[in-house]
mmCIF file of C-alpha atoms in Angstrom:
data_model
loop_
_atom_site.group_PDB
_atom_site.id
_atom_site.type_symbol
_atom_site.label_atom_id
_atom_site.label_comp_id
_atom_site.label_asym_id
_atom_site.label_seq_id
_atom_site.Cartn_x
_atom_site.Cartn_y
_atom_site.Cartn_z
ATOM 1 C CA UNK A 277 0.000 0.000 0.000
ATOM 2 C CA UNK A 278 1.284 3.563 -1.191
ATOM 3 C CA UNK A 279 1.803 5.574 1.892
ATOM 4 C CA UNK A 280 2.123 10.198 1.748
ATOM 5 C CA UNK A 281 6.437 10.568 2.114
ATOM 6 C CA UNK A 282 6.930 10.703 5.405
ATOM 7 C CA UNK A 283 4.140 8.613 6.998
ATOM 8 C CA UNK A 284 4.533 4.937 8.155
ATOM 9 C CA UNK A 285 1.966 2.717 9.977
ATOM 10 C CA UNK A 286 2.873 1.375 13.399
ATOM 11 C CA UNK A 287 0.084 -0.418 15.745
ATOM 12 C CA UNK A 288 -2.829 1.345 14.233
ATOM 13 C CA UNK A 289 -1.670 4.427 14.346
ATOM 14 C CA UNK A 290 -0.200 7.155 11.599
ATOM 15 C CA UNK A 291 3.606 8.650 12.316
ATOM 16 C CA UNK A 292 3.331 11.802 10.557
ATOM 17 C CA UNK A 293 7.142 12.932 9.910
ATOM 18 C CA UNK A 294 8.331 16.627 8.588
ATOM 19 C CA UNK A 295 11.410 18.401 8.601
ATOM 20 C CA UNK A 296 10.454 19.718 11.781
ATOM 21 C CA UNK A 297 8.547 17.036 13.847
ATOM 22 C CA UNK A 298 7.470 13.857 13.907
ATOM 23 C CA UNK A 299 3.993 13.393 15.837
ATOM 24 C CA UNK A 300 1.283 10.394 16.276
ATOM 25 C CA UNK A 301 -2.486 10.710 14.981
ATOM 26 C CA UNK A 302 -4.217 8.601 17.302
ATOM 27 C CA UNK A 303 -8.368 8.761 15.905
ATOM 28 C CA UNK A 304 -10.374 10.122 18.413
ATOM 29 C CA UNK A 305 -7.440 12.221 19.741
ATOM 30 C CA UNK A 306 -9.598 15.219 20.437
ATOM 31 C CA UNK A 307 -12.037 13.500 22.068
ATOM 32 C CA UNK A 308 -9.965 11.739 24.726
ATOM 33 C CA UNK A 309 -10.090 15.475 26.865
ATOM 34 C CA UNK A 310 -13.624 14.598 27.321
ATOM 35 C CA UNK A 311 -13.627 10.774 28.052
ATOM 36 C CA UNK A 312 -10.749 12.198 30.804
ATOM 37 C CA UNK A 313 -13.643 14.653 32.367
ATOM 38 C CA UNK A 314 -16.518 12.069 32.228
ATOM 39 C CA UNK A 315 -14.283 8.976 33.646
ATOM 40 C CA UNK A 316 -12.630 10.601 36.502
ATOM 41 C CA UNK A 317 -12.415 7.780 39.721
ATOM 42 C CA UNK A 318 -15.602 6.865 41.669
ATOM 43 C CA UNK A 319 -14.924 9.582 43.935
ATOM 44 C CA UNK A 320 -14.801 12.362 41.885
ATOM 45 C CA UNK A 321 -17.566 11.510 39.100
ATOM 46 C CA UNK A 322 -20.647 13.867 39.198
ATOM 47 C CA UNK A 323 -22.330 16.290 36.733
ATOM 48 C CA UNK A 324 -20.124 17.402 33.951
ATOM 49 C CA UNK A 325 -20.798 21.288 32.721
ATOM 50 C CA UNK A 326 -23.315 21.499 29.955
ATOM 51 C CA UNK A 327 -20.974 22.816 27.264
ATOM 52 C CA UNK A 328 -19.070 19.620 27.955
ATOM 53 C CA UNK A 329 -22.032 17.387 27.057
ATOM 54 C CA UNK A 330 -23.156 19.077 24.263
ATOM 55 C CA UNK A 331 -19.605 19.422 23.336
ATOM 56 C CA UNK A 332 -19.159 15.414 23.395
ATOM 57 C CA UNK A 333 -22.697 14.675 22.026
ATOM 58 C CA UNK A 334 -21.882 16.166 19.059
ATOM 59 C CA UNK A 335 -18.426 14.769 18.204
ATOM 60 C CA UNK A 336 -20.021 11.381 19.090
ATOM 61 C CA UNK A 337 -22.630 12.109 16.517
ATOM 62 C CA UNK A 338 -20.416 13.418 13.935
ATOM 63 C CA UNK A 339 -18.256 10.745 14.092
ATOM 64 C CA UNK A 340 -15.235 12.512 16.497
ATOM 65 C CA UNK A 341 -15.494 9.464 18.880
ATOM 66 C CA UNK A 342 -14.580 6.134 17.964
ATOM 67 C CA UNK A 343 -16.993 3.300 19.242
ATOM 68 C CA UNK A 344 -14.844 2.824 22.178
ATOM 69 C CA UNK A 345 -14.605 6.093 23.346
ATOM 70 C CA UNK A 346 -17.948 6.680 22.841
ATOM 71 C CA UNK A 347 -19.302 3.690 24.507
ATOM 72 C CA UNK A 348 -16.748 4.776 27.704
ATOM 73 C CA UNK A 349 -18.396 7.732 27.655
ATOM 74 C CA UNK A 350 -22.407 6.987 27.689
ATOM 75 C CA UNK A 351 -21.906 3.904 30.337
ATOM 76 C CA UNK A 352 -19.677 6.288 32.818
ATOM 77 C CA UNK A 353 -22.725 8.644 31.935
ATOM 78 C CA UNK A 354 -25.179 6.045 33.034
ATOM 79 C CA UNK A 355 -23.928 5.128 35.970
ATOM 80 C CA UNK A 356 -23.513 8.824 37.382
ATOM 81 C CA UNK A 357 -26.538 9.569 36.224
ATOM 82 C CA UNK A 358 -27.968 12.501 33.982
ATOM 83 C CA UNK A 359 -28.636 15.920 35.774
ATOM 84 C CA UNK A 360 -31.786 17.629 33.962
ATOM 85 C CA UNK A 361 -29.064 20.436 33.020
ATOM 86 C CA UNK A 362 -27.001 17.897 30.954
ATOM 87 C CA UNK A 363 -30.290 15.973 29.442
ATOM 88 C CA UNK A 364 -31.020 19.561 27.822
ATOM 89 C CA UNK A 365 -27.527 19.760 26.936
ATOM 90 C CA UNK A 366 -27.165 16.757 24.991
ATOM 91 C CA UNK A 367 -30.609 17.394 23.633
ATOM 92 C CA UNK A 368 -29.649 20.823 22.601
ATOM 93 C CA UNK A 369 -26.872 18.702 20.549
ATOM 94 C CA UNK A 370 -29.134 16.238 18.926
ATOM 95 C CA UNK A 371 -31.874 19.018 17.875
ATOM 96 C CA UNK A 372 -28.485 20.394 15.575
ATOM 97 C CA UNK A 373 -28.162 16.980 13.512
ATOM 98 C CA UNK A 374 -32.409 17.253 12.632
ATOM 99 C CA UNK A 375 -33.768 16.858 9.427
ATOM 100 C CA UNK A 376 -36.984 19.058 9.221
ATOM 101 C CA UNK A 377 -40.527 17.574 8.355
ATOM 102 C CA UNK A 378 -42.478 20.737 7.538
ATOM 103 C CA UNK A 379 -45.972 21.326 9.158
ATOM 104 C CA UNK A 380 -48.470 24.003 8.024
ATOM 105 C CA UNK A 381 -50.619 23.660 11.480
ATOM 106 C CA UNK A 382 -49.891 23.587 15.033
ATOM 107 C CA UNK A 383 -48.483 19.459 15.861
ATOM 108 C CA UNK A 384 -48.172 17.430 19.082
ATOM 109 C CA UNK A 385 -44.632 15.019 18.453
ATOM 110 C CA UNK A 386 -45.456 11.914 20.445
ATOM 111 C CA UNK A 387 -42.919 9.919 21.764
ATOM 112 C CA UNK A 388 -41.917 6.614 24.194
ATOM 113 C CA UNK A 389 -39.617 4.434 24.667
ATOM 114 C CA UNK A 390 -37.722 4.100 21.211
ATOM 115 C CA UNK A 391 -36.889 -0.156 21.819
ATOM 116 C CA UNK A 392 -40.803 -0.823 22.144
ATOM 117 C CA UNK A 393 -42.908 -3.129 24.835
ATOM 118 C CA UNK A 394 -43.076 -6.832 25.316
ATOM 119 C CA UNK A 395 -46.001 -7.559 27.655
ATOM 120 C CA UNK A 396 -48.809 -5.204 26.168
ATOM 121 C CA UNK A 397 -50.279 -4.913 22.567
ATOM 122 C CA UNK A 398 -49.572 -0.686 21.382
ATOM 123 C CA UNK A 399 -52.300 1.267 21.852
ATOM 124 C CA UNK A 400 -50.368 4.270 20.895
ATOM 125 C CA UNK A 401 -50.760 4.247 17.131
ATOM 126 C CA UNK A 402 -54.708 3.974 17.717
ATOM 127 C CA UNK A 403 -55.027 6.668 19.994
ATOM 128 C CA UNK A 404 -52.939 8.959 17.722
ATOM 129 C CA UNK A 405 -55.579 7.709 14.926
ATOM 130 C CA UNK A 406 -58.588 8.918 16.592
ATOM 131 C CA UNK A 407 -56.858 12.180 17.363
ATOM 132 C CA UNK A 408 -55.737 12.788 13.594
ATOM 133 C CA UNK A 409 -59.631 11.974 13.147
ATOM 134 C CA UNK A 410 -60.917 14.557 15.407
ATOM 135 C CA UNK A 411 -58.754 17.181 14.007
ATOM 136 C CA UNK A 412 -55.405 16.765 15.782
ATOM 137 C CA UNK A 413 -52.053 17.087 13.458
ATOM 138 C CA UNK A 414 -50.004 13.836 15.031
ATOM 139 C CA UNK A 415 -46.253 13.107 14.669
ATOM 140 C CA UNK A 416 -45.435 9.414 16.051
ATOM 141 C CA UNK A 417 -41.544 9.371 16.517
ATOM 142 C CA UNK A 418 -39.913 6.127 17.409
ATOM 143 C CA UNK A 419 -37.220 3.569 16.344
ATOM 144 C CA UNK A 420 -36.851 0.112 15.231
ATOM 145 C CA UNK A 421 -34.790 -2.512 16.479
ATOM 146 C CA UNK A 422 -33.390 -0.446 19.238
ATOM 147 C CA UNK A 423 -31.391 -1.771 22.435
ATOM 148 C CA UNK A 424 -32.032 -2.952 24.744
ATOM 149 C CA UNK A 425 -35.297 -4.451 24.524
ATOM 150 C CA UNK A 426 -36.006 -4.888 20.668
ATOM 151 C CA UNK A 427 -39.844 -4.768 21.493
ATOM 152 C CA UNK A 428 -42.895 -4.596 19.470
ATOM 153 C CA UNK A 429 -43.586 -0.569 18.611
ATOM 154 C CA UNK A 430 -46.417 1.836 17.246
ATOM 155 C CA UNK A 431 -44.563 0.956 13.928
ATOM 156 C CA UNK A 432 -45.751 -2.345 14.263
ATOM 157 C CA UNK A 433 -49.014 -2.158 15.049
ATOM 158 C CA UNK A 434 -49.452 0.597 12.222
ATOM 159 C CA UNK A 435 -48.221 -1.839 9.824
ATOM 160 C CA UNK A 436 -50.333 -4.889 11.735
ATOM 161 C CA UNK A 437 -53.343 -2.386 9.979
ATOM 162 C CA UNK A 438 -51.938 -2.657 6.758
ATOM 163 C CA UNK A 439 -50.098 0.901 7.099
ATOM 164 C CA UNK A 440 -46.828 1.143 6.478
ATOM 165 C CA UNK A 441 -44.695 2.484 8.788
ATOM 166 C CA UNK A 442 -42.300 4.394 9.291
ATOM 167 C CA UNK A 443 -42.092 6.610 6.823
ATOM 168 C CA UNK A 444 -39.709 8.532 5.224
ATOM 169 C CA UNK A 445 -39.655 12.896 5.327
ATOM 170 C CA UNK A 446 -41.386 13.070 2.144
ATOM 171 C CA UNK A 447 -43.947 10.059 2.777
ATOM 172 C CA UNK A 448 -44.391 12.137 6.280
ATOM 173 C CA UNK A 449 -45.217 15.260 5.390
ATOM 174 C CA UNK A 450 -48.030 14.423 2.382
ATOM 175 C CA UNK A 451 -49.289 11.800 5.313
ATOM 176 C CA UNK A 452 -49.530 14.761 7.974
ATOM 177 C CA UNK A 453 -51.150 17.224 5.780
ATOM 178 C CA UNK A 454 -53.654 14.778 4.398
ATOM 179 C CA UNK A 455 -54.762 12.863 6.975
ATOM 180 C CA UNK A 456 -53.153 14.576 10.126
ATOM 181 C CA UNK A 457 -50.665 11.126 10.766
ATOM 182 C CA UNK A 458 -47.222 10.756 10.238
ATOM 183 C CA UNK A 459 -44.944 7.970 11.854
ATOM 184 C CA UNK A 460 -41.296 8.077 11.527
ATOM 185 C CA UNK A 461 -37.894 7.327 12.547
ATOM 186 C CA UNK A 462 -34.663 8.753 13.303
ATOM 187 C CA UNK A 463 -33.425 7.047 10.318
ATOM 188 C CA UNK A 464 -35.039 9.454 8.303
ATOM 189 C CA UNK A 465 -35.250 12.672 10.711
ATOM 190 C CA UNK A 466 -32.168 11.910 12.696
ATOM 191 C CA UNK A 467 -29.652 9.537 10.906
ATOM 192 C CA UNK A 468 -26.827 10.232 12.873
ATOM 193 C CA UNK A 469 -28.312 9.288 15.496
ATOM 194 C CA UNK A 470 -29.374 6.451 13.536
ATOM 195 C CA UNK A 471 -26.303 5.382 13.040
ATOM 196 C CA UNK A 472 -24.771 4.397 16.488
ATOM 197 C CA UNK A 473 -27.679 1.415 16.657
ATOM 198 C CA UNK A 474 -25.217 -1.102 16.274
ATOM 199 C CA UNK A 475 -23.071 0.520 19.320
ATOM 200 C CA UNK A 476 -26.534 0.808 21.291
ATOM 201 C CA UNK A 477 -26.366 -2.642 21.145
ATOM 202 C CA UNK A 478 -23.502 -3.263 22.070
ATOM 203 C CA UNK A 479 -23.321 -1.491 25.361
ATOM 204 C CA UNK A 480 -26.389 -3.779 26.504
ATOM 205 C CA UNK A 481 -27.525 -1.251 28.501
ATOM 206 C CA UNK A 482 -29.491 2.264 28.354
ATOM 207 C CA UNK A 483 -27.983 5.462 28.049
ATOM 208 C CA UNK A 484 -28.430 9.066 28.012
ATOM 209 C CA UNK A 485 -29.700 8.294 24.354
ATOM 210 C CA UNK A 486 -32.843 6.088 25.563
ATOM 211 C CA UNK A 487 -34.049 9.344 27.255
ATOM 212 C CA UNK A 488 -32.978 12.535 24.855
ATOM 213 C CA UNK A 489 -33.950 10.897 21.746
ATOM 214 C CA UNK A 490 -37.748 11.259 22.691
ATOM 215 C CA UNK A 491 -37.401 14.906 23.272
ATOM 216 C CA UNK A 492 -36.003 15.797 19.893
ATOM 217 C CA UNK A 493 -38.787 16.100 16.949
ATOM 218 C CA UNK A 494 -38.783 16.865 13.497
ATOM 219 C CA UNK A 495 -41.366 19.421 13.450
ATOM 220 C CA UNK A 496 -40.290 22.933 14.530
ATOM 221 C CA UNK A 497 -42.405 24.276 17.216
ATOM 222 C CA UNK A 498 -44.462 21.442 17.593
ATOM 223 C CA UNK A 499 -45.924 20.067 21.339
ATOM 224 C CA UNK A 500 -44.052 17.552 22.675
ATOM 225 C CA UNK A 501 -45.588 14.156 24.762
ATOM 226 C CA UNK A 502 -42.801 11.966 26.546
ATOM 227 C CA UNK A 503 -43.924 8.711 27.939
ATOM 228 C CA UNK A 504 -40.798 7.584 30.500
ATOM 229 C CA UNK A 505 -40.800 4.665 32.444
ATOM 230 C CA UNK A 506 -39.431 5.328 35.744
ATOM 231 C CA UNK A 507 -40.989 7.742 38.625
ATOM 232 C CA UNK A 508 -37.224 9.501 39.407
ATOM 233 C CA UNK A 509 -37.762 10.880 35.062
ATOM 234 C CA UNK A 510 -40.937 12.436 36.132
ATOM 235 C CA UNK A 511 -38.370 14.986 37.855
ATOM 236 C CA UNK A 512 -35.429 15.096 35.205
ATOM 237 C CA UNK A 513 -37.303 15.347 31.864
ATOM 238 C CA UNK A 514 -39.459 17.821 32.652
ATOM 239 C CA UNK A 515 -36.918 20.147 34.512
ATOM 240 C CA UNK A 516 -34.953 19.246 30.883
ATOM 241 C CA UNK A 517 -37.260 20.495 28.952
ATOM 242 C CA UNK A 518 -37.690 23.723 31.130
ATOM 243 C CA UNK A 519 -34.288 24.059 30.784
ATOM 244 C CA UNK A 520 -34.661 24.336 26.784
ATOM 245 C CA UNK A 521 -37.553 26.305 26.589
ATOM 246 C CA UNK A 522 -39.615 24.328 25.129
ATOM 247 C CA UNK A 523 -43.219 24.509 23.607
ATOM 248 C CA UNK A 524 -45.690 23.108 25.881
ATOM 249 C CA UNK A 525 -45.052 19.533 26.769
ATOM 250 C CA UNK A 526 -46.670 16.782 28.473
ATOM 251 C CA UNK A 527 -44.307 14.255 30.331
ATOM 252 C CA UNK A 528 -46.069 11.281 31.639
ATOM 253 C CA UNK A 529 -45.403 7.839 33.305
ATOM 254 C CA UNK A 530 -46.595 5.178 30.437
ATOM 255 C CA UNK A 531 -47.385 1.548 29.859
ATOM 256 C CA UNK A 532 -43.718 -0.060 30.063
ATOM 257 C CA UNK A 533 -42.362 3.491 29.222
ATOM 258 C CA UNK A 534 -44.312 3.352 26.109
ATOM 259 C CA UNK A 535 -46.343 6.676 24.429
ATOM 260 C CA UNK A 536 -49.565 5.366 25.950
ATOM 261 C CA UNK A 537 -50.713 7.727 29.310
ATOM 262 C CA UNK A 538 -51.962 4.554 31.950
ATOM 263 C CA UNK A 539 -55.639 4.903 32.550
ATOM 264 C CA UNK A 540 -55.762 3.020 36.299
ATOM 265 C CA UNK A 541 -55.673 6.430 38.227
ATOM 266 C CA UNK A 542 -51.856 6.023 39.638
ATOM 267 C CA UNK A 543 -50.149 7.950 36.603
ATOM 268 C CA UNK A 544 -48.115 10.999 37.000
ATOM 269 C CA UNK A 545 -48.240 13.562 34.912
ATOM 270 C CA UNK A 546 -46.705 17.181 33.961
ATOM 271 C CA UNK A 547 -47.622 19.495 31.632
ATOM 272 C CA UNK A 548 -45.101 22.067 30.746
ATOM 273 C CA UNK A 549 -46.740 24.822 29.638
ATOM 274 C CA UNK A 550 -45.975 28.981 29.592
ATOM 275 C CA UNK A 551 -42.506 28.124 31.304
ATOM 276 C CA UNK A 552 -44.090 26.518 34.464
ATOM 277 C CA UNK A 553 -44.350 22.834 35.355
ATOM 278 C CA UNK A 554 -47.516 21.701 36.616
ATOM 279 C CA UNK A 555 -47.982 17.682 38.286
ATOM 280 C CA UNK A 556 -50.934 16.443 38.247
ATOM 281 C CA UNK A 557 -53.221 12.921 37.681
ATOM 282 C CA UNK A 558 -56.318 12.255 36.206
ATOM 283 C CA UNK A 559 -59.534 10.481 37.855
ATOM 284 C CA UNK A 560 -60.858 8.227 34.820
ATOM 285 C CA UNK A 561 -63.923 8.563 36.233
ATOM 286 C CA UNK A 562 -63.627 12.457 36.085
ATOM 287 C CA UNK A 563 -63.353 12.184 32.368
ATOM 288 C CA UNK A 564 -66.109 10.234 31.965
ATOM 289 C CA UNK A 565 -63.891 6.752 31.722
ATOM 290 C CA UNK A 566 -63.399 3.490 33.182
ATOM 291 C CA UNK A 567 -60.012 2.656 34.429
ATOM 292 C CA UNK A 568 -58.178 0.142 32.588
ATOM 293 C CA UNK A 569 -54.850 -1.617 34.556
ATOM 294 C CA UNK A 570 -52.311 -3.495 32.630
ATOM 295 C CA UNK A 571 -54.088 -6.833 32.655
ATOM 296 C CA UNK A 572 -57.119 -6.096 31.115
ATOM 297 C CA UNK A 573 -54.655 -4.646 27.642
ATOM 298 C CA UNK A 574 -54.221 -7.339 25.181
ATOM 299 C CA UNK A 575 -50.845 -9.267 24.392
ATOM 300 C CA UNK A 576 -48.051 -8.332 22.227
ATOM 301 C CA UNK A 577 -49.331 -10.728 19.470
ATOM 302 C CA UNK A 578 -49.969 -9.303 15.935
ATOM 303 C CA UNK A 579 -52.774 -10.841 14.614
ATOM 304 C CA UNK A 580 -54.882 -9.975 17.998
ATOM 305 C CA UNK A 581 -53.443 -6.203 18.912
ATOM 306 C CA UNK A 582 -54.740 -5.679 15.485
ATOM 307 C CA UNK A 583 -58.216 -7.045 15.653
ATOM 308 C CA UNK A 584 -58.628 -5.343 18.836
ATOM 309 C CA UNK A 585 -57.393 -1.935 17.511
ATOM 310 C CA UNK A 586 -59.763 -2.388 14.486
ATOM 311 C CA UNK A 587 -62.544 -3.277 16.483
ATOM 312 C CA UNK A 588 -62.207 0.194 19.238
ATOM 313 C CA UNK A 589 -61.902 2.086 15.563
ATOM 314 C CA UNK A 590 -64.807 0.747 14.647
ATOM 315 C CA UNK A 591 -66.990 1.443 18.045
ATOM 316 C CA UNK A 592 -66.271 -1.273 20.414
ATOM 317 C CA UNK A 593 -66.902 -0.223 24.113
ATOM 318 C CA UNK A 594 -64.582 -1.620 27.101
ATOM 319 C CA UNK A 595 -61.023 -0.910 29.033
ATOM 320 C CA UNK A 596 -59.063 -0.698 25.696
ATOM 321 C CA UNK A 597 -61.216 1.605 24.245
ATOM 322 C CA UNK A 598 -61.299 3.966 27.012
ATOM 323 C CA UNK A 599 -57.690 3.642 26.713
ATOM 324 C CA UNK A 600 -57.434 4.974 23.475
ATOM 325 C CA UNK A 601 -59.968 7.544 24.131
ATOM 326 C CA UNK A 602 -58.462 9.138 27.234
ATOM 327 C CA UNK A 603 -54.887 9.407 24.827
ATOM 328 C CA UNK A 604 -56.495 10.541 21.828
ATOM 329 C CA UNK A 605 -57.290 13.477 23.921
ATOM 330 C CA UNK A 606 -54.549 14.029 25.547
ATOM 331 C CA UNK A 607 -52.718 14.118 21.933
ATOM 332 C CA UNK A 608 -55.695 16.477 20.943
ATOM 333 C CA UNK A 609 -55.054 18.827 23.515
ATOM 334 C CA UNK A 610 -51.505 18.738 22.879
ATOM 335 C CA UNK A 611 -51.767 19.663 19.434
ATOM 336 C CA UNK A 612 -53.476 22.538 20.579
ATOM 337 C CA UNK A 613 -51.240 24.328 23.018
ATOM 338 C CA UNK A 614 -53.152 22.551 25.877
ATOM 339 C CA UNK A 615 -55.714 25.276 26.696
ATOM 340 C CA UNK A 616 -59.574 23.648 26.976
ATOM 341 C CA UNK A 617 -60.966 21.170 28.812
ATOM 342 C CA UNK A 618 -59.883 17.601 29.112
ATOM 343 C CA UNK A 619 -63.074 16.602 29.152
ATOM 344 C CA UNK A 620 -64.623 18.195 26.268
ATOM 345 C CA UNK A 621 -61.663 16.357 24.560
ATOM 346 C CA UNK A 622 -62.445 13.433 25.936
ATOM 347 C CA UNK A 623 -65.986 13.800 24.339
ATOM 348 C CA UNK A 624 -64.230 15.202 20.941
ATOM 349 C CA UNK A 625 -62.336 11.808 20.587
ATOM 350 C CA UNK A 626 -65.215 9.473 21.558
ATOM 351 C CA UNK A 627 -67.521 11.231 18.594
ATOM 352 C CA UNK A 628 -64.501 10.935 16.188
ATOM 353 C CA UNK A 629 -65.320 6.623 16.858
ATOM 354 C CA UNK A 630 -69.271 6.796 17.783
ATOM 355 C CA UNK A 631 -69.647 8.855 14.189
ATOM 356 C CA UNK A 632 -67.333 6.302 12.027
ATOM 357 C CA UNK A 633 -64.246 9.180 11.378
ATOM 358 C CA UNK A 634 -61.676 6.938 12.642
ATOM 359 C CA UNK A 635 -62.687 4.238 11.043
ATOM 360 C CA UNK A 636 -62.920 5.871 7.793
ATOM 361 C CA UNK A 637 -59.375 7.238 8.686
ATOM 362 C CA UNK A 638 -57.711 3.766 8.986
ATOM 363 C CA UNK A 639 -59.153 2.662 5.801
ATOM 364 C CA UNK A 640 -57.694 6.631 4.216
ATOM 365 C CA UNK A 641 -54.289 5.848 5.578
ATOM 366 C CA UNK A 642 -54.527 1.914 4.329
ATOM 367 C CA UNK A 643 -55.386 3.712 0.736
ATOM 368 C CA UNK A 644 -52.559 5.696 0.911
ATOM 369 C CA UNK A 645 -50.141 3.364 2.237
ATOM 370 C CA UNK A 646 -51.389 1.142 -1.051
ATOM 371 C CA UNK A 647 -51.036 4.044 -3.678
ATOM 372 C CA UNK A 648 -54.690 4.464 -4.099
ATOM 373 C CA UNK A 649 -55.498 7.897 -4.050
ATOM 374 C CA UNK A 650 -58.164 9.263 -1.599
ATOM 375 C CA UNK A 651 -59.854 12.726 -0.216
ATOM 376 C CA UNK A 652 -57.773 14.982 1.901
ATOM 377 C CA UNK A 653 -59.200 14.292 5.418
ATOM 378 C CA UNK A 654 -61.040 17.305 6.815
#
């Protein structure tokens, strides 16, 4: 192999040699300043400075880290723990890398755990159905194949309906102005985040980049709604999103961290709204709803999480359906700045199934998804 004069190979690195000096490349080199400050002894590891993070976000995504150093640098993360200052940081750093999926109306970006569930059928994709059908404009964000868990997404149950999913920028945006529904991934919106899936892997374990990809969306401006799994994110997330100044937001503790808002009276909830946090819960039965707990949702099996979903779309009563209901509203409100009555939404979404719109909608996105052209939804 032809080598520059002056350069030689020796243990994987590159001896550059001038006149003047000779020096080692080593790649990663400038990164290895920030791997020192995140993986400083037990004693001494804490909360780096958020110019740091976003600093070292971005190289990582750029491709300034090699897996190794990267890797280092996530785990050490995980296992001191994110403060809400450095979640907006590195979010700050992942919002730079976006591609943009235009939107002509106010959207609410929904958003949960990005590897998917394993006990519970998705609900998600269905609620965000009936919301596009009562007027909301929906963005469902989410991965594939994603560490740790690999689990069964919104993606899949769209496509368990015979819509495909996700979708690419262009596929997106038509889908959002016609019918008020767009699904897709960071493959498309996000790929260098994309990218580091095999590493994510790898590592085994979650990282800062299980939480900050849900609070990055391709629409500009648009609402955000975080399902997280565990109680202590109910604190960081929100306090992130402060942080960034966000548009209103709704952070909520979901069905195994999914996008789907639990419906048995225990869920947390805060709504992020005029640069205030505000907790709260919801009474099902002050919406008008029956509770539905975790046992009474279907299992992760195709062929029945879609014949249930199709059945709620097309009027059937029960937990599920109140389910899907009581997040169809919240995604309704959402969409629009979350001012109005939770109720009244409540009552917005059930009408969207009782009069046949979200039926009708499913069969307008299975169209589409087909090639077969079909009415701009109202």
């Amino acid at each position: 192999m032809l080598r520059p004069p002056g350069t030689a190979r020796r243990g994987g690195l590159t001896l550059t040699q001038t006149p003047e000096q000779r020096t080692y490349y080593r790649p990663g080199e400038a990164f290895r300043e920030l791997l020192r400050e995140r993986a400083r002894g037990p004693a001494s590891v804490g909360p780096l400075a958020p110019e740091v993070c976003e600093r070292a976000m971005c190289e990582i995504l750029s491709g300034g880290a090699t897996p190794a150093q990267a890797a280092g640098f996530l785990l050490v993360g995980r296992a001191a723990g994110d403060s809400p200052e450095e979640l907006a940081a590195y979010t700050r750093a992942l919002r730079g890398f976006v591609r943009e999926l235009p939107a002509d109306r106010p959207t609410v970006s929904v958003a949960g755990g990005f590897d998917g569930k394993l006990r519970t059928a998705n609900i998600g994709a269905a609620a965000s159905m009936v919301a596009a059908a009562a007027g909301a404009r929906v963005v469902m964000v989410g991965g594939e194949g994603i560490s740790p868990k690999e689990g069964r997404t919104g993606f899949d149950a769209l496509k368990n309906l015979g819509i495909p999913a996700p979708q690419t920028l262009a596929e997106a945006a038509g889908s959002l102005g016609r019918h008020g529904l767009a699904a897709t991934s960071p493959e498309h919106y996000l790929p260098a985040l994309h990218a580091l899936t095999p590493l994510r892997w790898e590592m085994t374990r979650r990282t800062v980049l299980n939480v900050v990809e849900k609070l990055v969306s391709p629409v500009t401006g648009a609402s955000l709604m975080v399902g997280v799994t565990h109680a202590s994110s109910m604190k960081g997330v929100p306090e992130a999103l402060l942080e960034l100044g966000t548009p209103p937001a709704l952070v909520y503790q979901a069905v195994e961290g999914s996008d789907e808002a639990a419906l048995d009276g225990t869920s947390a909830l805060v709504l992020l709204r005029d640069g205030e946090l505000e907790p709260f819960r919801v009474e099902p039965e002050s919406l008008g709803l029956g509770r539905a707990t975790r046992s009474e949702l279907p299992p992760p099996q195709e062929k029945e999480e879609a014949c249930v979903l199709e059945a709620v779309l097309a009027g059937e009563p029960g937990p599920v359906a109140d389910l899907i209901i009581y997040n169809a509203a919240l995604r309704l409100w959402m969409s629009e700045g979350a001012i109005g009555e939770l109720r009244d939404l409540v009552e917005r979404a059930r009408e969207a199934v009782r009069s046949g719109r979200a039926a009708e909608h499913l069969q307008g996105l299975r169209a589409a998804g087909q090639g077969v052209s079909d009415a701009p939804a109202d």
